[in-house]
Amino acid sequence: MDIAVAANEGLAEFSNLLIKSAMAVYALAFVAHIVEWVFGSRSKVARTAAALTADGSGKPAGARSTAAGKGADRVSVTVRTSGGGTEVLERPAVVTRSAPGRRAGVPDGPGAHGGDERGDLYGRIAVSLTVLAFLLHFGAVLTRALSVQRAPWGNMYEFSTAFSMVAVGAYLAFLVAKRDIRWIGLPLVTTVLLDLGLAIVVFYTESDQLVPALDSYWMWIHVSLAIVCGALFYLGAVSTLLYLFRDRHEAKLEAGGRPGALATSVLERLPSSASLDGFAYRINAAVFPFWTFTIIAGAIWAENAWGRYWGWDPKETWSFITWVGYAAYLHARATVGWKGRRAAYLALIAFLCFLFNYYGVNVFFDGLHSYGGV
């Protein structure tokens, strides 16, 4: 028994060492991404303004299309009246407006490297460092699981480390699938560093066994799904936030304005607002059914542990609020007048509800789920 305890303690210490090593490599990846943004070329990032002034007149595209519509969209139709004569009817002008975030013809930005070979090299170095950090991070979560001999997400420290690991894994999976989302790299590694720092400094808990309510196979199903859903919701939230900035930038250019040099340099390297909006929507729409099943699995687990499916415990309540938030977002996407920025605000509010469901509820509320180890 003493040998087994000593082995578990040794694995726990090794897990802590791997987490700190992963943080060091993530910090190097953060620096490499910064260098990519700072030293990448800025000479190829002025394509949005050109796309929004298609005829080179310098007038906003919306103004030109409206003016053209006054003449081009009017059609004269000759009809025969009941008295045998003819009468000319004129169809009124039809003015069409693209939905926010769906401006046709706006190209995606070249990326953080700006199309420069040196900047691209720094970006590749950042991705390589992120892969190495992810492997160390995965090793830390795995050795933590071996040290406690259970699923490694029984408290806030373990959930935080697993959550950030899955977020990085999802990002790398998109890259392997040839999706050019390297623009997420800088905010991702920044968030991971903050999350792991918070886990080590504030939420750290020594290796221990589960409380009786958690000692169930449903922990593997319910909590692992919550981690995966939250990590993917995070990627969608980053894309949504960047969409809001990029959409405002495009709208300013479309109206004939001149954004500042910093905004032009940074925002025009990102994908178009349509691409960012579409990426966020596809992630949120795909994850939403799994989040629904996560809540259902939690209710089944609650019945096994506490003898009732639902009791409006703070964690249960905020899980439901998060579900309502994403349901409202998906409904808004299909509702005229709520697409674009309004729907994006709903998506961000829903993700903030998810974050509060984890951090706020565990720290500030008492309930049946209050076993976060803080």
Short mmCIF file of C-alpha atoms in Angstrom, two decimals:
data_model
loop_
_atom_site.label_atom_id
_atom_site.label_comp_id
_atom_site.label_asym_id
_atom_site.label_seq_id
_atom_site.Cartn_x
_atom_site.Cartn_y
_atom_site.Cartn_z
CA MET A 1 0.00 0.00 0.00
CA ASP A 2 2.80 2.42 0.89
CA ILE A 3 4.50 1.71 -2.41
CA ALA A 4 1.27 2.40 -4.32
CA VAL A 5 0.72 5.67 -2.45
CA ALA A 6 4.29 6.76 -3.11
CA ALA A 7 3.88 5.89 -6.81
CA ASN A 8 0.68 7.94 -7.05
CA GLU A 9 2.33 10.90 -5.35
CA GLY A 10 5.25 10.62 -7.73
CA LEU A 11 2.90 10.65 -10.73
CA ALA A 12 1.12 13.68 -9.32
CA GLU A 13 4.41 15.56 -8.97
CA PHE A 14 5.41 14.54 -12.49
CA SER A 15 2.05 15.81 -13.75
CA ASN A 16 2.70 19.19 -12.12
CA LEU A 17 6.14 19.32 -13.73
CA LEU A 18 4.65 18.57 -17.14
CA ILE A 19 2.03 21.30 -16.72
CA LYS A 20 4.71 23.87 -15.89
CA SER A 21 6.83 22.67 -18.82
CA ALA A 22 3.82 22.98 -21.13
CA MET A 23 3.25 26.54 -19.89
CA ALA A 24 6.86 27.42 -20.70
CA VAL A 25 6.49 26.11 -24.26
CA TYR A 26 3.10 27.83 -24.66
CA ALA A 27 4.85 31.07 -23.62
CA LEU A 28 7.42 30.54 -26.41
CA ALA A 29 4.55 29.92 -28.86
CA PHE A 30 2.95 33.15 -27.66
CA VAL A 31 6.17 35.07 -28.41
CA ALA A 32 6.44 33.44 -31.84
CA HIS A 33 2.85 34.44 -32.69
CA ILE A 34 3.58 38.01 -31.57
CA VAL A 35 6.65 38.09 -33.81
CA GLU A 36 4.53 36.74 -36.67
CA TRP A 37 2.05 39.59 -36.28
CA VAL A 38 4.66 42.29 -35.74
CA PHE A 39 7.14 41.35 -38.46
CA GLY A 40 4.77 39.88 -41.02
CA SER A 41 4.41 41.94 -44.17
CA ARG A 42 1.75 44.65 -44.25
CA SER A 43 2.00 45.22 -47.98
CA LYS A 44 -0.70 42.70 -48.95
CA VAL A 45 -3.46 43.58 -46.53
CA ALA A 46 -5.30 46.34 -48.40
CA ARG A 47 -7.67 44.11 -50.35
CA THR A 48 -10.89 44.80 -48.49
CA ALA A 49 -11.11 48.45 -49.53
CA ALA A 50 -10.45 47.51 -53.14
CA ALA A 51 -13.22 44.92 -53.08
CA LEU A 52 -15.68 47.40 -51.61
CA THR A 53 -14.91 50.03 -54.31
CA ALA A 54 -15.23 47.77 -57.32
CA ASP A 55 -15.30 50.40 -60.08
CA GLY A 56 -12.45 52.49 -58.66
CA SER A 57 -14.71 55.53 -58.28
CA GLY A 58 -13.90 55.95 -54.63
CA LYS A 59 -17.60 55.89 -53.71
CA PRO A 60 -18.91 53.36 -51.22
CA ALA A 61 -20.27 50.25 -52.88
CA GLY A 62 -23.66 50.66 -51.21
CA ALA A 63 -24.07 54.18 -52.55
CA ARG A 64 -23.18 53.10 -56.09
CA SER A 65 -25.55 50.13 -56.06
CA THR A 66 -28.41 52.26 -54.76
CA ALA A 67 -27.81 54.91 -57.40
CA ALA A 68 -27.61 52.31 -60.12
CA GLY A 69 -30.79 50.72 -58.89
CA LYS A 70 -32.76 53.91 -59.44
CA GLY A 71 -32.41 53.46 -63.17
CA ALA A 72 -31.45 49.90 -63.81
CA ASP A 73 -34.16 48.32 -61.68
CA ARG A 74 -37.01 50.25 -63.34
CA VAL A 75 -38.78 48.23 -66.06
CA SER A 76 -41.59 49.49 -68.25
CA VAL A 77 -44.35 46.99 -69.04
CA THR A 78 -47.08 47.55 -71.64
CA VAL A 79 -50.46 45.96 -70.78
CA ARG A 80 -53.77 45.78 -72.65
CA THR A 81 -56.75 47.32 -70.84
CA SER A 82 -60.31 46.01 -70.88
CA GLY A 83 -61.36 48.82 -73.25
CA GLY A 84 -59.00 47.63 -75.97
CA GLY A 85 -56.32 50.28 -75.40
CA THR A 86 -52.87 49.96 -73.90
CA GLU A 87 -51.26 51.40 -70.79
CA VAL A 88 -47.65 51.60 -69.72
CA LEU A 89 -46.89 50.52 -66.17
CA GLU A 90 -43.54 51.09 -64.53
CA ARG A 91 -42.19 48.70 -61.90
CA PRO A 92 -40.70 50.58 -58.95
CA ALA A 93 -36.99 50.35 -58.21
CA VAL A 94 -35.91 47.44 -56.07
CA VAL A 95 -33.00 48.07 -53.72
CA THR A 96 -31.30 45.04 -52.25
CA ARG A 97 -29.04 45.11 -49.23
CA SER A 98 -26.72 42.37 -48.19
CA ALA A 99 -27.09 41.00 -44.68
CA PRO A 100 -24.50 42.14 -42.15
CA GLY A 101 -21.36 40.03 -42.41
CA ARG A 102 -22.33 38.75 -45.88
CA ARG A 103 -20.74 41.34 -48.17
CA ALA A 104 -20.12 39.64 -51.49
CA GLY A 105 -16.68 39.84 -53.02
CA VAL A 106 -14.74 40.72 -49.87
CA PRO A 107 -11.68 38.43 -49.79
CA ASP A 108 -10.21 36.78 -46.74
CA GLY A 109 -7.10 38.36 -45.30
CA PRO A 110 -3.74 36.68 -45.90
CA GLY A 111 -3.28 35.75 -42.23
CA ALA A 112 -1.08 37.07 -39.45
CA HIS A 113 2.03 36.67 -41.60
CA GLY A 114 0.58 39.02 -44.21
CA GLY A 115 1.74 36.81 -47.06
CA ASP A 116 5.39 37.31 -46.14
CA GLU A 117 7.72 34.29 -46.10
CA ARG A 118 9.54 35.41 -42.96
CA GLY A 119 6.27 36.07 -41.14
CA ASP A 120 4.97 32.67 -42.28
CA LEU A 121 8.10 31.03 -40.86
CA TYR A 122 7.44 32.58 -37.44
CA GLY A 123 3.86 31.33 -37.64
CA ARG A 124 4.99 27.80 -38.43
CA ILE A 125 7.40 27.93 -35.52
CA ALA A 126 4.53 29.05 -33.27
CA VAL A 127 2.37 26.13 -34.42
CA SER A 128 5.25 23.66 -33.90
CA LEU A 129 5.76 24.97 -30.37
CA THR A 130 2.01 24.68 -29.75
CA VAL A 131 2.13 21.03 -30.82
CA LEU A 132 5.02 20.36 -28.42
CA ALA A 133 3.21 22.16 -25.61
CA PHE A 134 0.05 20.17 -26.34
CA LEU A 135 1.95 16.88 -26.04
CA LEU A 136 3.36 17.94 -22.67
CA HIS A 137 -0.09 19.15 -21.65
CA PHE A 138 -1.67 15.83 -22.67
CA GLY A 139 1.01 13.97 -20.72
CA ALA A 140 0.23 16.04 -17.65
CA VAL A 141 -3.50 15.26 -17.82
CA LEU A 142 -2.78 11.57 -18.43
CA THR A 143 -0.36 11.24 -15.50
CA ARG A 144 -2.84 13.09 -13.28
CA ALA A 145 -5.43 10.46 -14.23
CA LEU A 146 -3.00 7.67 -13.40
CA SER A 147 -2.15 9.25 -10.06
CA VAL A 148 -5.79 9.46 -8.96
CA GLN A 149 -6.89 6.32 -10.86
CA ARG A 150 -10.02 7.95 -12.22
CA ALA A 151 -11.16 10.51 -14.80
CA PRO A 152 -8.89 13.59 -14.47
CA TRP A 153 -11.65 16.17 -14.11
CA GLY A 154 -12.99 15.74 -10.59
CA ASN A 155 -12.31 19.32 -9.42
CA MET A 156 -11.73 22.79 -10.82
CA TYR A 157 -7.98 22.33 -11.21
CA GLU A 158 -8.38 19.16 -13.22
CA PHE A 159 -11.29 20.53 -15.25
CA SER A 160 -9.27 23.66 -16.15
CA THR A 161 -6.24 21.71 -17.33
CA ALA A 162 -8.39 19.28 -19.34
CA PHE A 163 -10.50 22.10 -20.81
CA SER A 164 -7.52 24.05 -22.16
CA MET A 165 -5.93 20.83 -23.46
CA VAL A 166 -9.05 19.98 -25.48
CA ALA A 167 -9.25 23.55 -26.83
CA VAL A 168 -5.68 23.30 -28.13
CA GLY A 169 -6.35 19.83 -29.48
CA ALA A 170 -9.42 21.05 -31.40
CA TYR A 171 -7.38 23.94 -32.86
CA LEU A 172 -4.64 21.59 -34.02
CA ALA A 173 -7.24 19.18 -35.43
CA PHE A 174 -8.64 21.97 -37.61
CA LEU A 175 -5.13 22.71 -38.86
CA VAL A 176 -4.54 19.02 -39.66
CA ALA A 177 -7.86 19.06 -41.56
CA LYS A 178 -6.40 21.85 -43.75
CA ARG A 179 -8.59 24.57 -42.25
CA ASP A 180 -6.57 27.78 -42.21
CA ILE A 181 -7.42 29.03 -38.73
CA ARG A 182 -3.93 29.99 -37.63
CA TRP A 183 -5.37 33.43 -36.80
CA ILE A 184 -6.84 31.82 -33.65
CA GLY A 185 -3.35 30.84 -32.48
CA LEU A 186 -2.47 34.03 -30.60
CA PRO A 187 -5.73 34.40 -28.62
CA LEU A 188 -5.73 30.64 -27.99
CA VAL A 189 -2.27 30.36 -26.42
CA THR A 190 -2.93 33.57 -24.46
CA THR A 191 -6.11 32.09 -23.00
CA VAL A 192 -4.43 28.74 -22.29
CA LEU A 193 -1.62 30.46 -20.37
CA LEU A 194 -4.15 32.40 -18.30
CA ASP A 195 -6.24 29.28 -17.67
CA LEU A 196 -3.28 27.14 -16.59
CA GLY A 197 -1.87 29.94 -14.46
CA LEU A 198 -5.22 30.28 -12.70
CA ALA A 199 -5.43 26.52 -12.27
CA ILE A 200 -2.01 26.30 -10.62
CA VAL A 201 -2.20 29.42 -8.47
CA VAL A 202 -5.87 29.48 -7.40
CA PHE A 203 -7.52 26.13 -8.12
CA TYR A 204 -4.74 23.65 -7.41
CA THR A 205 -5.93 20.59 -5.48
CA GLU A 206 -3.87 17.65 -4.30
CA SER A 207 -4.62 14.26 -5.86
CA ASP A 208 -7.56 12.71 -4.08
CA GLN A 209 -10.45 10.33 -4.65
CA LEU A 210 -13.92 11.41 -5.71
CA VAL A 211 -16.78 12.33 -3.44
CA PRO A 212 -19.45 9.59 -3.53
CA ALA A 213 -21.77 11.56 -5.84
CA LEU A 214 -19.08 11.66 -8.53
CA ASP A 215 -18.06 8.01 -8.33
CA SER A 216 -19.95 6.91 -11.44
CA TYR A 217 -19.31 6.05 -15.08
CA TRP A 218 -21.56 9.01 -15.91
CA MET A 219 -18.63 11.22 -14.98
CA TRP A 220 -16.81 9.98 -18.07
CA ILE A 221 -19.84 10.78 -20.22
CA HIS A 222 -21.26 13.98 -18.73
CA VAL A 223 -18.11 15.88 -17.74
CA SER A 224 -16.05 14.86 -20.77
CA LEU A 225 -18.85 16.09 -23.04
CA ALA A 226 -19.03 19.36 -21.10
CA ILE A 227 -15.28 19.84 -21.59
CA VAL A 228 -15.40 19.13 -25.33
CA CYS A 229 -18.46 21.36 -25.84
CA GLY A 230 -16.91 24.19 -23.85
CA ALA A 231 -13.63 23.99 -25.77
CA LEU A 232 -15.41 24.17 -29.13
CA PHE A 233 -17.74 26.91 -27.90
CA TYR A 234 -14.55 28.81 -27.01
CA LEU A 235 -13.27 28.60 -30.60
CA GLY A 236 -16.67 29.80 -31.80
CA ALA A 237 -16.62 32.68 -29.32
CA VAL A 238 -13.17 33.85 -30.49
CA SER A 239 -14.34 33.77 -34.09
CA THR A 240 -17.51 35.67 -33.16
CA LEU A 241 -15.57 38.37 -31.31
CA LEU A 242 -13.18 38.84 -34.22
CA TYR A 243 -16.18 38.93 -36.56
CA LEU A 244 -17.58 41.94 -34.71
CA PHE A 245 -14.32 43.87 -35.15
CA ARG A 246 -13.88 42.84 -38.76
CA ASP A 247 -17.51 43.60 -39.65
CA ARG A 248 -17.22 47.11 -38.20
CA HIS A 249 -14.01 47.60 -40.18
CA GLU A 250 -15.69 46.54 -43.42
CA ALA A 251 -18.73 48.70 -42.70
CA LYS A 252 -16.49 51.74 -42.16
CA LEU A 253 -14.72 51.12 -45.46
CA GLU A 254 -18.04 50.58 -47.22
CA ALA A 255 -19.26 53.93 -45.93
CA GLY A 256 -16.16 55.68 -47.27
CA GLY A 257 -14.37 55.99 -43.94
CA ARG A 258 -10.68 55.52 -43.31
CA PRO A 259 -9.77 53.23 -40.38
CA GLY A 260 -6.54 53.83 -38.53
CA ALA A 261 -3.26 52.24 -39.56
CA LEU A 262 -3.30 49.75 -36.65
CA ALA A 263 -6.85 48.61 -37.41
CA THR A 264 -6.02 48.23 -41.08
CA SER A 265 -2.84 46.26 -40.38
CA VAL A 266 -4.47 43.88 -37.91
CA LEU A 267 -8.05 43.47 -39.11
CA GLU A 268 -7.31 43.10 -42.81
CA ARG A 269 -5.12 40.08 -42.10
CA LEU A 270 -8.14 38.25 -40.69
CA PRO A 271 -10.68 36.33 -42.78
CA SER A 272 -13.63 38.36 -44.05
CA SER A 273 -16.54 38.97 -41.73
CA ALA A 274 -18.59 36.46 -43.74
CA SER A 275 -15.96 33.75 -43.22
CA LEU A 276 -15.61 34.47 -39.49
CA ASP A 277 -19.37 34.53 -39.02
CA GLY A 278 -19.82 31.29 -40.95
CA PHE A 279 -17.06 29.50 -39.04
CA ALA A 280 -18.55 30.49 -35.67
CA TYR A 281 -22.04 29.49 -36.75
CA ARG A 282 -20.99 26.07 -37.99
CA ILE A 283 -19.18 25.31 -34.74
CA ASN A 284 -22.02 26.49 -32.50
CA ALA A 285 -24.67 24.70 -34.57
CA ALA A 286 -22.69 21.45 -34.57
CA VAL A 287 -21.92 21.55 -30.84
CA PHE A 288 -25.40 22.58 -29.66
CA PRO A 289 -26.94 19.05 -29.92
CA PHE A 290 -24.03 17.66 -27.89
CA TRP A 291 -24.53 20.35 -25.24
CA THR A 292 -28.20 19.33 -25.13
CA PHE A 293 -27.17 15.71 -24.56
CA THR A 294 -24.68 16.87 -21.90
CA ILE A 295 -27.54 18.37 -19.90
CA ILE A 296 -29.66 15.25 -20.38
CA ALA A 297 -26.78 13.03 -19.26
CA GLY A 298 -26.33 15.24 -16.19
CA ALA A 299 -30.01 14.84 -15.34
CA ILE A 300 -29.76 11.05 -15.60
CA TRP A 301 -26.65 11.10 -13.41
CA ALA A 302 -28.46 13.34 -10.89
CA GLU A 303 -31.29 10.81 -10.64
CA ASN A 304 -28.79 8.04 -9.93
CA ALA A 305 -26.87 10.10 -7.37
CA TRP A 306 -29.56 12.18 -5.65
CA GLY A 307 -32.87 10.53 -6.59
CA ARG A 308 -34.19 13.35 -8.83
CA TYR A 309 -33.57 14.38 -12.43
CA TRP A 310 -33.72 18.13 -11.93
CA GLY A 311 -33.67 20.31 -8.85
CA TRP A 312 -32.66 23.80 -10.08
CA ASP A 313 -29.30 23.53 -8.36
CA PRO A 314 -27.16 26.59 -9.38
CA LYS A 315 -25.07 24.45 -11.74
CA GLU A 316 -28.17 22.96 -13.32
CA THR A 317 -29.80 26.36 -13.63
CA TRP A 318 -26.84 27.97 -15.38
CA SER A 319 -26.40 24.97 -17.66
CA PHE A 320 -29.99 25.51 -18.76
CA ILE A 321 -29.42 29.27 -19.14
CA THR A 322 -26.42 28.51 -21.37
CA TRP A 323 -28.59 26.16 -23.43
CA VAL A 324 -31.25 28.86 -23.82
CA GLY A 325 -28.57 31.36 -24.88
CA TYR A 326 -27.27 29.18 -27.69
CA ALA A 327 -30.80 28.19 -28.70
CA ALA A 328 -31.66 31.90 -28.98
CA TYR A 329 -28.54 32.46 -31.08
CA LEU A 330 -29.40 29.65 -33.50
CA HIS A 331 -32.99 30.88 -33.73
CA ALA A 332 -31.78 34.43 -34.36
CA ARG A 333 -29.70 33.22 -37.29
CA ALA A 334 -32.92 32.11 -38.97
CA THR A 335 -34.86 35.26 -38.10
CA VAL A 336 -34.90 38.29 -40.40
CA GLY A 337 -33.49 41.34 -38.63
CA TRP A 338 -31.48 39.36 -36.08
CA LYS A 339 -28.71 38.03 -38.28
CA GLY A 340 -25.21 39.44 -38.18
CA ARG A 341 -24.15 41.52 -35.19
CA ARG A 342 -27.26 40.95 -33.09
CA ALA A 343 -26.92 37.19 -33.36
CA ALA A 344 -23.20 37.51 -32.60
CA TYR A 345 -23.96 39.35 -29.36
CA LEU A 346 -26.26 36.49 -28.35
CA ALA A 347 -23.49 33.96 -29.04
CA LEU A 348 -21.04 35.87 -26.84
CA ILE A 349 -23.61 36.19 -24.04
CA ALA A 350 -24.23 32.43 -24.23
CA PHE A 351 -20.50 31.71 -23.93
CA LEU A 352 -20.18 34.08 -20.98
CA CYS A 353 -23.00 32.09 -19.36
CA PHE A 354 -20.95 28.93 -19.91
CA LEU A 355 -17.90 30.52 -18.25
CA PHE A 356 -19.97 31.74 -15.32
CA ASN A 357 -21.52 28.28 -15.02
CA TYR A 358 -18.04 26.93 -14.38
CA TYR A 359 -16.12 29.65 -12.54
CA GLY A 360 -18.87 31.76 -10.98
CA VAL A 361 -21.16 28.97 -9.81
CA ASN A 362 -18.31 26.90 -8.37
CA VAL A 363 -16.79 29.84 -6.50
CA PHE A 364 -19.76 31.92 -5.40
CA PHE A 365 -22.64 29.46 -4.95
CA ASP A 366 -23.28 26.51 -2.66
CA GLY A 367 -25.12 23.50 -3.99
CA LEU A 368 -24.92 19.81 -4.71
CA HIS A 369 -22.23 20.54 -7.28
CA SER A 370 -20.03 22.45 -4.80
CA TYR A 371 -17.09 20.07 -4.79
CA GLY A 372 -14.70 22.12 -6.90
CA GLY A 373 -11.90 21.98 -4.35
CA VAL A 374 -11.59 25.76 -3.84
#
